[in-house]
PDB file of C-alpha atoms and ligand atoms in Angstrom:
ATOM      1  CA  MET A   1     103.627 114.213  73.581  1.00 38.00           C
ATOM      2  CA  LYS A   2     104.274 113.216  76.989  1.00 43.00           C
ATOM      3  CA  ARG A   3     107.351 110.944  77.547  1.00 44.00           C
ATOM      4  CA  GLY A   4     106.754 107.819  79.485  1.00 44.00           C
ATOM      5  CA  LEU A   5     108.470 106.923  82.548  1.00 40.00           C
ATOM      6  CA  VAL A   6     110.988 104.498  81.582  1.00 38.00           C
ATOM      7  CA  ALA A   7     111.990 107.056  78.802  1.00 41.00           C
ATOM      8  CA  LEU A   8     111.949 109.897  81.497  1.00 38.00           C
ATOM      9  CA  ALA A   9     114.080 108.136  83.410  1.00 34.00           C
ATOM     10  CA  SER A  10     116.429 107.225  80.624  1.00 36.00           C
ATOM     11  CA  ALA A  11     116.372 111.017  79.419  1.00 32.00           C
ATOM     12  CA  LEU A  12     117.898 112.289  82.539  1.00 28.00           C
ATOM     13  CA  ALA A  13     121.045 113.621  81.189  1.00 29.00           C
ATOM     14  CA  VAL A  14     123.916 114.796  83.754  1.00 32.00           C
ATOM     15  CA  THR A  15     124.348 118.779  83.361  1.00 36.00           C
ATOM     16  CA  GLY A  16     125.556 121.370  85.859  1.00 36.00           C
ATOM     17  CA  CYS A  17     124.136 122.690  88.862  1.00 39.00           C
ATOM     18  CA  LEU A  18     122.213 125.820  89.808  1.00 42.00           C
ATOM     19  CA  SER A  19     124.095 126.929  92.587  1.00 38.00           C
ATOM     20  CA  SER A  20     125.793 129.957  90.825  1.00 37.00           C
ATOM     21  CA  VAL A  21     122.317 131.862  90.923  1.00 41.00           C
ATOM     22  CA  ALA A  22     122.476 131.598  95.331  1.00 40.00           C
ATOM     23  CA  GLU A  23     124.055 135.082  95.277  1.00 41.00           C
ATOM     24  CA  THR A  24     120.941 136.772  93.852  1.00 44.00           C
ATOM     25  CA  ALA A  25     119.968 139.792  96.008  1.00 45.00           C
ATOM     26  CA  GLN A  26     118.283 138.070  98.989  1.00 51.00           C
ATOM     27  CA  GLY A  27     115.060 140.333 100.435  1.00 58.00           C
ATOM     28  CA  THR A  28     113.387 141.057  97.110  1.00 88.00           C
ATOM     29  CA  ALA A  29     114.408 137.910  95.405  1.00 94.00           C
ATOM     30  CA  VAL A  30     113.171 135.580  98.387  1.00 94.00           C
ATOM     31  CA  ASP A  31     109.912 137.510  98.347  1.00 94.00           C
ATOM     32  CA  HIS A  32     109.505 137.173  94.520  1.00 95.00           C
ATOM     33  CA  GLY A  33     110.241 133.317  95.083  1.00 96.00           C
ATOM     34  CA  ARG A  34     107.932 132.645  97.602  1.00 94.00           C
ATOM     35  CA  ALA A  35     105.098 134.648  95.695  1.00 94.00           C
ATOM     36  CA  LEU A  36     106.001 132.449  92.312  1.00 96.00           C
ATOM     37  CA  PHE A  37     105.605 129.182  94.498  1.00 96.00           C
ATOM     38  CA  ASP A  38     101.678 130.187  95.329  1.00 94.00           C
ATOM     39  CA  ASP A  39     101.334 131.489  91.677  1.00 95.00           C
ATOM     40  CA  PRO A  40     100.106 128.928  88.538  1.00 95.00           C
ATOM     41  CA  ARG A  41     101.541 131.835  86.451  1.00 92.00           C
ATOM     42  CA  THR A  42     105.213 129.769  87.078  1.00 93.00           C
ATOM     43  CA  SER A  43     103.671 128.424  83.890  1.00 94.00           C
ATOM     44  CA  SER A  44     102.416 130.558  80.849  1.00 91.00           C
ATOM     45  CA  SER A  45      99.860 128.114  80.186  1.00 94.00           C
ATOM     46  CA  ALA A  46      96.024 129.658  80.511  1.00 90.00           C
ATOM     47  CA  SER A  47      94.973 125.743  81.154  1.00 91.00           C
ATOM     48  CA  ASN A  48      97.241 125.468  84.215  1.00 96.00           C
ATOM     49  CA  THR A  49      95.586 125.640  87.717  1.00 95.00           C
ATOM     50  CA  PHE A  50      98.186 124.469  89.815  1.00 97.00           C
ATOM     51  CA  THR A  51     101.029 126.148  91.801  1.00 97.00           C
ATOM     52  CA  CYS A  52     104.505 124.529  92.982  1.00 97.00           C
ATOM     53  CA  ALA A  53     102.156 124.501  96.700  1.00 95.00           C
ATOM     54  CA  THR A  54      99.357 122.272  95.035  1.00 96.00           C
ATOM     55  CA  CYS A  55     101.984 119.284  95.340  1.00 97.00           C
ATOM     56  CA  HIS A  56     104.752 120.343  97.641  1.00 96.00           C
ATOM     57  CA  ARG A  57     104.976 121.913 101.246  1.00 88.00           C
ATOM     58  CA  SER A  58     107.711 124.396 101.668  1.00 83.00           C
ATOM     59  CA  GLU A  59     107.671 125.210 105.164  1.00 75.00           C
ATOM     60  CA  LYS A  60     107.210 123.002 108.028  1.00 62.00           C
ATOM     61  CA  THR A  61     103.762 123.089 108.479  1.00 66.00           C
ATOM     62  CA  GLU A  62     101.036 120.487 109.995  1.00 66.00           C
ATOM     63  CA  LEU A  63      99.411 120.745 106.780  1.00 71.00           C
ATOM     64  CA  ALA A  64      97.114 117.566 106.684  1.00 85.00           C
ATOM     65  CA  ARG A  65      98.201 116.255 103.290  1.00 92.00           C
ATOM     66  CA  LEU A  66      99.889 113.804 101.515  1.00 95.00           C
ATOM     67  CA  ASP A  67     101.921 115.686  98.665  1.00 96.00           C
ATOM     68  CA  PRO A  68     103.024 113.780  95.687  1.00 97.00           C
ATOM     69  CA  GLY A  69     106.102 115.788  95.488  1.00 96.00           C
ATOM     70  CA  ALA A  70     108.881 115.915  98.107  1.00 94.00           C
ATOM     71  CA  PRO A  71     109.025 118.530 100.765  1.00 91.00           C
ATOM     72  CA  LEU A  72     111.464 121.274  99.436  1.00 94.00           C
ATOM     73  CA  GLY A  73     112.941 122.571 102.576  1.00 92.00           C
ATOM     74  CA  GLY A  74     116.602 121.768 102.264  1.00 92.00           C
ATOM     75  CA  VAL A  75     116.347 120.928  98.483  1.00 95.00           C
ATOM     76  CA  THR A  76     119.443 123.069  97.687  1.00 95.00           C
ATOM     77  CA  ALA A  77     121.467 121.082  99.567  1.00 93.00           C
ATOM     78  CA  ARG A  78     120.243 117.636  97.950  1.00 93.00           C
ATOM     79  CA  LYS A  79     122.603 115.874  95.396  1.00 92.00           C
ATOM     80  CA  SER A  80     120.019 114.552  93.342  1.00 95.00           C
ATOM     81  CA  PHE A  81     116.346 114.707  92.854  1.00 96.00           C
ATOM     82  CA  TRP A  82     113.113 112.524  91.719  1.00 97.00           C
ATOM     83  CA  GLY A  83     114.564 109.590  93.576  1.00 95.00           C
ATOM     84  CA  GLY A  84     117.836 109.880  92.167  1.00 94.00           C
ATOM     85  CA  GLN A  85     116.817 110.098  88.563  1.00 94.00           C
ATOM     86  CA  ARG A  86     117.531 114.003  88.184  1.00 95.00           C
ATOM     87  CA  VAL A  87     120.924 115.612  89.445  1.00 96.00           C
ATOM     88  CA  ASP A  88     120.018 119.291  88.245  1.00 97.00           C
ATOM     89  CA  LEU A  89     117.841 120.962  90.300  1.00 98.00           C
ATOM     90  CA  LEU A  90     116.749 123.460  87.831  1.00 98.00           C
ATOM     91  CA  GLU A  91     115.921 120.689  85.202  1.00 98.00           C
ATOM     92  CA  SER A  92     113.665 119.042  88.395  1.00 98.00           C
ATOM     93  CA  ILE A  93     111.756 122.103  88.398  1.00 98.00           C
ATOM     94  CA  ASN A  94     111.393 122.398  84.925  1.00 98.00           C
ATOM     95  CA  ASP A  95     110.204 118.776  84.727  1.00 97.00           C
ATOM     96  CA  CYS A  96     107.443 119.693  87.328  1.00 98.00           C
ATOM     97  CA  ARG A  97     106.470 122.877  84.869  1.00 98.00           C
ATOM     98  CA  ALA A  98     106.509 121.006  81.802  1.00 97.00           C
ATOM     99  CA  PHE A  99     104.758 117.777  82.948  1.00 97.00           C
ATOM    100  CA  PHE A 100     102.267 119.053  85.348  1.00 98.00           C
ATOM    101  CA  MET A 101     101.758 122.871  84.726  1.00 98.00           C
ATOM    102  CA  ASP A 102     101.720 122.401  80.660  1.00 96.00           C
ATOM    103  CA  ALA A 103     104.598 125.388  80.441  1.00 96.00           C
ATOM    104  CA  ARG A 104     106.033 125.318  77.214  1.00 93.00           C
ATOM    105  CA  THR A 105     109.335 127.195  77.934  1.00 95.00           C
ATOM    106  CA  PRO A 106     111.949 125.871  80.581  1.00 97.00           C
ATOM    107  CA  TRP A 107     113.182 128.439  82.898  1.00 98.00           C
ATOM    108  CA  SER A 108     116.955 129.247  82.063  1.00 97.00           C
ATOM    109  CA  ARG A 109     119.957 129.684  84.395  1.00 95.00           C
ATOM    110  CA  ASP A 110     119.806 133.758  84.032  1.00 94.00           C
ATOM    111  CA  ASP A 111     115.953 133.555  84.269  1.00 96.00           C
ATOM    112  CA  GLU A 112     114.946 136.151  87.068  1.00 95.00           C
ATOM    113  CA  ASP A 113     112.033 133.797  87.990  1.00 96.00           C
ATOM    114  CA  ALA A 114     114.602 130.695  87.997  1.00 97.00           C
ATOM    115  CA  ARG A 115     116.659 132.684  90.522  1.00 97.00           C
ATOM    116  CA  ALA A 116     113.940 134.095  92.629  1.00 97.00           C
ATOM    117  CA  MET A 117     112.518 130.580  92.790  1.00 97.00           C
ATOM    118  CA  TYR A 118     116.279 129.144  94.055  1.00 97.00           C
ATOM    119  CA  ALA A 119     116.847 132.202  96.791  1.00 96.00           C
ATOM    120  CA  PHE A 120     113.533 131.313  97.947  1.00 96.00           C
ATOM    121  CA  LEU A 121     114.173 127.555  98.329  1.00 96.00           C
ATOM    122  CA  ALA A 122     117.525 127.825  99.488  1.00 95.00           C
ATOM    123  CA  GLN A 123     116.582 129.890 102.588  1.00 94.00           C
ATOM    124  CA  LEU A 124     113.693 127.277 103.651  1.00 93.00           C
ATOM    125  CA  PRO A 125     114.309 125.476 106.648  1.00 88.00           C
ATOM    126  CA  PRO A 126     115.558 122.061 106.135  1.00 85.00           C
ATOM    127  CA  SER A 127     112.324 119.669 106.591  1.00 72.00           C
ATOM    128  CA  ASN A 128     114.465 116.425 106.100  1.00 67.00           C
ATOM    129  CA  PRO A 129     117.641 115.642 107.326  1.00 73.00           C
ATOM    130  CA  PRO A 130     120.404 116.224 103.994  1.00 72.00           C
ATOM    131  CA  SER A 131     120.122 113.452 102.009  1.00 77.00           C
ATOM    132  CA  ASP A 132     121.294 112.087  98.422  1.00 81.00           C
ATOM    133  CA  ALA A 133     117.562 112.184  97.464  1.00 89.00           C
ATOM    134  CA  VAL A 134     114.139 111.665  98.884  1.00 92.00           C
ATOM    135  CA  PRO A 135     113.145 108.328  98.228  1.00 93.00           C
ATOM    136  CA  PHE A 136     110.480 108.234  95.298  1.00 95.00           C
ATOM    137  CA  THR A 137     109.771 104.835  94.077  1.00 95.00           C
ATOM    138  CA  ILE A 138     107.678 104.292  90.917  1.00 92.00           C
ATOM    139  CA  VAL A 139     105.114 101.547  91.378  1.00 94.00           C
ATOM    140  CA  MET A 140     104.021  99.538  88.048  1.00 94.00           C
ATOM    141  CA  PRO A 141     100.411  99.717  87.898  1.00 94.00           C
ATOM    142  CA  ALA A 142      98.551  96.336  88.711  1.00 94.00           C
ATOM    143  CA  ASP A 143      95.347  95.302  89.836  1.00 93.00           C
ATOM    144  CA  LEU A 144      95.178  95.375  93.814  1.00 94.00           C
ATOM    145  CA  PRO A 145      93.134  93.137  96.374  1.00 90.00           C
ATOM    146  CA  LEU A 146      90.055  94.984  98.024  1.00 86.00           C
ATOM    147  CA  GLY A 147      91.539  97.077 100.515  1.00 96.00           C
ATOM    148  CA  ASP A 148      89.976  98.817 104.174  1.00 98.00           C
ATOM    149  CA  ARG A 149      87.572 101.214 103.452  1.00 97.00           C
ATOM    150  CA  GLN A 150      88.208 103.125 106.525  1.00 98.00           C
ATOM    151  CA  ARG A 151      91.914 103.596 105.929  1.00 98.00           C
ATOM    152  CA  GLY A 152      90.654 104.624 101.978  1.00 98.00           C
ATOM    153  CA  THR A 153      88.369 107.453 103.446  1.00 98.00           C
ATOM    154  CA  ILE A 154      91.408 108.698 105.084  1.00 98.00           C
ATOM    155  CA  ALA A 155      93.905 108.143 102.640  1.00 98.00           C
ATOM    156  CA  TYR A 156      91.320 109.967  99.992  1.00 98.00           C
ATOM    157  CA  ASP A 157      91.059 112.947 102.099  1.00 97.00           C
ATOM    158  CA  LEU A 158      94.493 113.307 102.269  1.00 97.00           C
ATOM    159  CA  ALA A 159      96.023 112.415  98.873  1.00 98.00           C
ATOM    160  CA  CYS A 160      92.974 113.427  96.450  1.00 98.00           C
ATOM    161  CA  LYS A 161      90.663 115.622  98.089  1.00 97.00           C
ATOM    162  CA  SER A 162      92.836 118.943  97.461  1.00 96.00           C
ATOM    163  CA  CYS A 163      92.715 118.580  93.896  1.00 97.00           C
ATOM    164  CA  HIS A 164      89.355 116.478  92.999  1.00 98.00           C
ATOM    165  CA  GLY A 165      87.233 118.067  95.963  1.00 98.00           C
ATOM    166  CA  THR A 166      84.827 115.988  98.134  1.00 98.00           C
ATOM    167  CA  VAL A 167      83.671 112.548  96.752  1.00 97.00           C
ATOM    168  CA  HIS A 168      80.593 111.961  94.669  1.00 97.00           C
ATOM    169  CA  ASP A 169      80.070 115.715  94.094  1.00 97.00           C
ATOM    170  CA  GLY A 170      83.478 117.217  93.797  1.00 98.00           C
ATOM    171  CA  ALA A 171      82.745 120.526  96.109  1.00 98.00           C
ATOM    172  CA  GLY A 172      85.835 122.331  96.361  1.00 97.00           C
ATOM    173  CA  ARG A 173      88.031 120.654  93.632  1.00 97.00           C
ATOM    174  CA  LEU A 174      90.482 122.882  91.957  1.00 96.00           C
ATOM    175  CA  ALA A 175      88.889 123.214  88.317  1.00 95.00           C
ATOM    176  CA  THR A 176      86.054 121.701  86.479  1.00 95.00           C
ATOM    177  CA  PHE A 177      88.032 119.704  84.165  1.00 95.00           C
ATOM    178  CA  ILE A 178      89.253 117.532  87.027  1.00 97.00           C
ATOM    179  CA  PRO A 179      86.880 114.366  87.406  1.00 98.00           C
ATOM    180  CA  VAL A 180      84.462 114.092  90.352  1.00 98.00           C
ATOM    181  CA  LEU A 181      85.770 110.879  92.069  1.00 98.00           C
ATOM    182  CA  PRO A 182      84.624 108.110  91.414  1.00 98.00           C
ATOM    183  CA  ASP A 183      81.324 108.915  89.631  1.00 98.00           C
ATOM    184  CA  GLN A 184      82.699 110.359  86.602  1.00 98.00           C
ATOM    185  CA  VAL A 185      85.163 108.195  85.932  1.00 98.00           C
ATOM    186  CA  VAL A 186      82.998 105.391  86.515  1.00 97.00           C
ATOM    187  CA  ALA A 187      80.576 106.850  83.944  1.00 97.00           C
ATOM    188  CA  GLY A 188      83.478 107.182  81.416  1.00 97.00           C
ATOM    189  CA  HIS A 189      84.492 103.700  81.346  1.00 96.00           C
ATOM    190  CA  ALA A 190      80.972 101.941  81.290  1.00 95.00           C
ATOM    191  CA  SER A 191      82.212  99.074  79.333  1.00 97.00           C
ATOM    192  CA  LEU A 192      85.046  98.066  81.394  1.00 97.00           C
ATOM    193  CA  SER A 193      85.082  95.156  83.681  1.00 95.00           C
ATOM    194  CA  PRO A 194      85.501  95.722  87.305  1.00 94.00           C
ATOM    195  CA  ALA A 195      88.995  94.609  87.427  1.00 95.00           C
ATOM    196  CA  GLU A 196      89.646  96.836  84.546  1.00 96.00           C
ATOM    197  CA  LEU A 197      88.174  99.725  86.216  1.00 96.00           C
ATOM    198  CA  ARG A 198      90.218  99.294  89.355  1.00 97.00           C
ATOM    199  CA  LEU A 199      93.343  99.369  87.003  1.00 97.00           C
ATOM    200  CA  VAL A 200      92.212 102.498  85.542  1.00 97.00           C
ATOM    201  CA  PHE A 201      92.192 104.297  88.872  1.00 98.00           C
ATOM    202  CA  VAL A 202      95.530 102.656  90.184  1.00 98.00           C
ATOM    203  CA  THR A 203      97.437 103.283  86.744  1.00 97.00           C
ATOM    204  CA  LYS A 204      96.558 107.165  86.830  1.00 98.00           C
ATOM    205  CA  VAL A 205      97.484 107.053  90.668  1.00 98.00           C
ATOM    206  CA  ARG A 206     100.808 105.390  89.867  1.00 98.00           C
ATOM    207  CA  ALA A 207     101.746 107.149  86.761  1.00 97.00           C
ATOM    208  CA  GLY A 208      99.826 110.076  86.708  1.00 97.00           C
ATOM    209  CA  ALA A 209     100.520 112.183  83.546  1.00 96.00           C
ATOM    210  CA  PHE A 210     103.270 109.741  82.433  1.00 95.00           C
ATOM    211  CA  ARG A 211     100.914 107.373  80.987  1.00 93.00           C
ATOM    212  CA  GLY A 212      97.819 108.480  79.111  1.00 91.00           C
ATOM    213  CA  GLY A 213      98.896 112.346  79.183  1.00 92.00           C
ATOM    214  CA  GLY A 214      96.916 114.887  81.489  1.00 95.00           C
ATOM    215  CA  SER A 215      98.604 116.556  84.230  1.00 97.00           C
ATOM    216  CA  MET A 216      98.014 114.672  87.388  1.00 98.00           C
ATOM    217  CA  PRO A 217     100.990 114.073  89.465  1.00 98.00           C
ATOM    218  CA  PRO A 218     102.403 110.062  90.035  1.00 98.00           C
ATOM    219  CA  PHE A 219     102.118 108.701  93.751  1.00 98.00           C
ATOM    220  CA  SER A 220     105.125 106.944  94.915  1.00 97.00           C
ATOM    221  CA  ARG A 221     105.067 104.163  97.186  1.00 97.00           C
ATOM    222  CA  GLU A 222     106.537 106.154  99.989  1.00 96.00           C
ATOM    223  CA  VAL A 223     103.774 108.744  99.666  1.00 96.00           C
ATOM    224  CA  LEU A 224     100.782 106.347  99.018  1.00 98.00           C
ATOM    225  CA  ALA A 225     101.043 102.768 100.055  1.00 97.00           C
ATOM    226  CA  ASP A 226      99.380 100.101  98.178  1.00 97.00           C
ATOM    227  CA  GLU A 227      97.003  99.611 101.012  1.00 97.00           C
ATOM    228  CA  ASP A 228      96.088 103.119 100.849  1.00 98.00           C
ATOM    229  CA  LEU A 229      95.399 102.804  97.569  1.00 98.00           C
ATOM    230  CA  ALA A 230      93.576  99.482  97.814  1.00 98.00           C
ATOM    231  CA  GLY A 231      91.524 101.234 100.636  1.00 98.00           C
ATOM    232  CA  ILE A 232      90.773 104.122  98.037  1.00 98.00           C
ATOM    233  CA  LEU A 233      89.345 101.655  95.904  1.00 98.00           C
ATOM    234  CA  ALA A 234      87.033  99.904  98.381  1.00 97.00           C
ATOM    235  CA  PHE A 235      86.031 103.445  99.577  1.00 98.00           C
ATOM    236  CA  PHE A 236      84.972 103.932  96.055  1.00 97.00           C
ATOM    237  CA  GLY A 237      83.021 100.822  96.154  1.00 96.00           C
ATOM    238  CA  LEU A 238      85.133  99.505  93.232  1.00 94.00           C
ATOM    239  CA  ASP A 239      84.861  95.453  94.107  1.00 84.00           C
TER     240      ASP A 239
HETATM  241  C1  HEC B   1     101.128 118.633  89.788  1.00 87.18           C
HETATM  242  C2  HEC B   1     102.163 118.149  91.024  1.00 87.18           C
HETATM  243  C3  HEC B   1     103.522 119.017  90.892  1.00 87.18           C
HETATM  244  C4  HEC B   1     103.461 120.252  90.991  1.00 87.18           C
HETATM  245  C5  HEC B   1     102.355 121.667  90.659  1.00 87.18           C
HETATM  246  C6  HEC B   1     104.856 120.781  90.927  1.00 87.18           C
HETATM  247  N1  HEC B   1     105.714 119.454  91.220  1.00 87.18           N
HETATM  248 FE1  HEC B   1     107.456 119.539  91.767  1.00 87.18          FE
HETATM  249  N2  HEC B   1     107.587 117.564  91.641  1.00 87.18           N
HETATM  250  C7  HEC B   1     106.362 116.643  91.818  1.00 87.18           C
HETATM  251  C8  HEC B   1     106.562 115.342  91.619  1.00 87.18           C
HETATM  252  C9  HEC B   1     105.563 114.156  91.872  1.00 87.18           C
HETATM  253  C10 HEC B   1     108.127 115.270  91.902  1.00 87.18           C
HETATM  254  C11 HEC B   1     109.013 113.694  92.081  1.00 87.18           C
HETATM  255  C12 HEC B   1     108.835 113.491  93.247  1.00 87.18           C
HETATM  256  C13 HEC B   1     110.102 114.102  94.063  1.00 87.18           C
HETATM  257  O1  HEC B   1     111.216 114.241  93.889  1.00 87.18           O
HETATM  258  O2  HEC B   1     109.324 115.172  94.687  1.00 87.18           O
HETATM  259  C14 HEC B   1     108.443 116.925  91.819  1.00 87.18           C
HETATM  260  C15 HEC B   1     109.810 116.802  92.351  1.00 87.18           C
HETATM  261  C16 HEC B   1     110.164 117.953  92.294  1.00 87.18           C
HETATM  262  C17 HEC B   1     111.481 118.620  92.857  1.00 87.18           C
HETATM  263  C18 HEC B   1     112.617 117.644  93.424  1.00 87.18           C
HETATM  264  C19 HEC B   1     112.741 117.234  94.661  1.00 87.18           C
HETATM  265  C20 HEC B   1     113.557 116.404  95.304  1.00 87.18           C
HETATM  266  O3  HEC B   1     113.971 116.363  96.095  1.00 87.18           O
HETATM  267  O4  HEC B   1     113.333 115.080  94.573  1.00 87.18           O
HETATM  268  C21 HEC B   1     112.038 120.119  92.810  1.00 87.18           C
HETATM  269  C22 HEC B   1     112.845 120.825  93.013  1.00 87.18           C
HETATM  270  C23 HEC B   1     110.261 120.359  92.435  1.00 87.18           C
HETATM  271  N3  HEC B   1     109.774 119.426  92.348  1.00 87.18           N
HETATM  272  C24 HEC B   1     110.138 121.855  92.277  1.00 87.18           C
HETATM  273  C25 HEC B   1     108.862 122.360  92.095  1.00 87.18           C
HETATM  274  C26 HEC B   1     108.763 123.650  91.859  1.00 87.18           C
HETATM  275  C27 HEC B   1     109.355 124.745  91.835  1.00 87.18           C
HETATM  276  C28 HEC B   1     107.275 123.754  91.280  1.00 87.18           C
HETATM  277  C29 HEC B   1     106.471 124.915  90.664  1.00 87.18           C
HETATM  278  C30 HEC B   1     107.047 125.836  89.606  1.00 87.18           C
HETATM  279  C31 HEC B   1     106.757 122.181  91.163  1.00 87.18           C
HETATM  280  N4  HEC B   1     107.638 121.529  91.754  1.00 87.18           N
HETATM  281  C32 HEC B   1     105.571 121.935  90.983  1.00 87.18           C
HETATM  282  C33 HEC B   1     105.144 117.261  91.434  1.00 87.18           C
HETATM  283  C34 HEC B   1     104.610 118.722  91.368  1.00 87.18           C
HETATM  284  C1  HEC B   2      97.421 117.963  92.002  1.00 87.18           C
HETATM  285  C2  HEC B   2      96.172 117.459  91.695  1.00 87.18           C
HETATM  286  C3  HEC B   2      95.455 115.994  91.928  1.00 87.18           C
HETATM  287  C4  HEC B   2      95.740 115.129  92.970  1.00 87.18           C
HETATM  288  C5  HEC B   2      96.175 115.629  94.120  1.00 87.18           C
HETATM  289  C6  HEC B   2      94.944 114.207  92.561  1.00 87.18           C
HETATM  290  N1  HEC B   2      94.659 113.876  91.345  1.00 87.18           N
HETATM  291 FE1  HEC B   2      93.532 112.797  90.150  1.00 87.18          FE
HETATM  292  N2  HEC B   2      93.524 113.947  88.346  1.00 87.18           N
HETATM  293  C7  HEC B   2      93.865 115.221  88.416  1.00 87.18           C
HETATM  294  C8  HEC B   2      93.594 115.833  87.142  1.00 87.18           C
HETATM  295  C9  HEC B   2      94.168 117.332  86.728  1.00 87.18           C
HETATM  296  C10 HEC B   2      92.761 115.086  86.329  1.00 87.18           C
HETATM  297  C11 HEC B   2      92.752 115.231  84.890  1.00 87.18           C
HETATM  298  C12 HEC B   2      93.598 115.566  84.097  1.00 87.18           C
HETATM  299  C13 HEC B   2      94.502 113.934  84.319  1.00 87.18           C
HETATM  300  O1  HEC B   2      93.561 112.905  83.666  1.00 87.18           O
HETATM  301  O2  HEC B   2      95.502 114.184  84.164  1.00 87.18           O
HETATM  302  C14 HEC B   2      93.036 113.837  87.264  1.00 87.18           C
HETATM  303  C15 HEC B   2      92.170 112.648  87.225  1.00 87.18           C
HETATM  304  C16 HEC B   2      92.138 111.504  87.607  1.00 87.18           C
HETATM  305  C17 HEC B   2      91.557 110.339  87.318  1.00 87.18           C
HETATM  306  C18 HEC B   2      90.703 110.175  85.991  1.00 87.18           C
HETATM  307  C19 HEC B   2      91.423 108.968  85.144  1.00 87.18           C
HETATM  308  C20 HEC B   2      90.896 108.306  83.906  1.00 87.18           C
HETATM  309  O3  HEC B   2      91.638 107.791  83.041  1.00 87.18           O
HETATM  310  O4  HEC B   2      89.459 108.785  83.672  1.00 87.18           O
HETATM  311  C21 HEC B   2      91.485 109.612  88.344  1.00 87.18           C
HETATM  312  C22 HEC B   2      90.932 108.080  88.400  1.00 87.18           C
HETATM  313  C23 HEC B   2      92.532 110.262  89.335  1.00 87.18           C
HETATM  314  N3  HEC B   2      92.698 111.631  88.982  1.00 87.18           N
HETATM  315  C24 HEC B   2      92.426 109.508  90.470  1.00 87.18           C
HETATM  316  C25 HEC B   2      92.812 110.451  91.683  1.00 87.18           C
HETATM  317  C26 HEC B   2      93.087 109.654  93.155  1.00 87.18           C
HETATM  318  C27 HEC B   2      92.285 108.408  93.561  1.00 87.18           C
HETATM  319  C28 HEC B   2      93.722 110.691  93.602  1.00 87.18           C
HETATM  320  C29 HEC B   2      94.424 110.265  95.164  1.00 87.18           C
HETATM  321  C30 HEC B   2      95.129 109.488  95.351  1.00 87.18           C
HETATM  322  C31 HEC B   2      94.246 111.670  93.100  1.00 87.18           C
HETATM  323  N4  HEC B   2      93.610 111.708  91.702  1.00 87.18           N
HETATM  324  C32 HEC B   2      94.907 112.925  93.220  1.00 87.18           C
HETATM  325  C33 HEC B   2      94.609 115.945  89.479  1.00 87.18           C
HETATM  326  C34 HEC B   2      94.901 115.489  90.734  1.00 87.18           C
END
């Protein structure tokens, strides 16, 4: 069972840090970590299609995408993670593996893969100035006033398309179990009022897998403003 966001926040215990693995043999460990970052097998689950790179950028690129996860350049120098909810880097990574990638077994500190991932992350050029935490504000789902269609078109392409594919036909989506937006979701909730239907979308985007299950990541206010999400609803014709 997935824990809720509130339960997640309260369950975040303070433990040691991962820095002891930094001395892992560089060359090979970094290469191994880099390969792992782009490999869905960082989770042993057969149903997982995500890699770390699905949600995080690792090097400074001009990738036109709004990532739900923070950029990871400089992450090993941060003092806390998940917007300050976590103080342990390995646990932060294991959260992603468990919540979004359906991994059943957390990496331990001695795990070769965990060490390689650390070695890879540690040598990334910092993408942000070093900070205590990258801001990650959870927004409680609530109905939104109808937004700007044009803004929503852009936001959809940057935030949703990499997983859901093209709007209305799903072309290029990551997997067939990922619904075609908005059509399959609208069809699946035919009995709902327009306001209730909008709330299905808002809830999924704001809470992701933490409410109602699944594997979609939540989008924080910093990544996706309410105006962007309202725009996406307008783009979907959900008025
Ligand atoms: C489906 C999307 C998704 C996938 C896949 C994913 N993450 Fe995350 N990750 C997130 C989100 C959302 C957060 C919380 C916001 C944040 O702090 O970045 C997060 C947080 C983190 C953090 C804390 C960053 C910080 O500074 O707060 C680390 C480290 C991390 N992930 C590493 C990984 C690694 C390594 C993998 C691959 C094994 C991975 N993630 C896979 C979405 C994802
Ligand atoms: C990292 C991949 C990923 C991204 C990015 C993503 N989604 Fe999803 N989404 C999924 C997956 C996987 C599912 C199906 C499993 C689940 O419900 O989590 C899903 C399901 C949904 C659903 C179905 C909810 C329901 O109850 O039927 C909606 C609505 C949705 N996504 C909207 C969005 C919107 C809008 C965006 C962009 C702001 C977006 N998603 C971005 C992976 C993603």
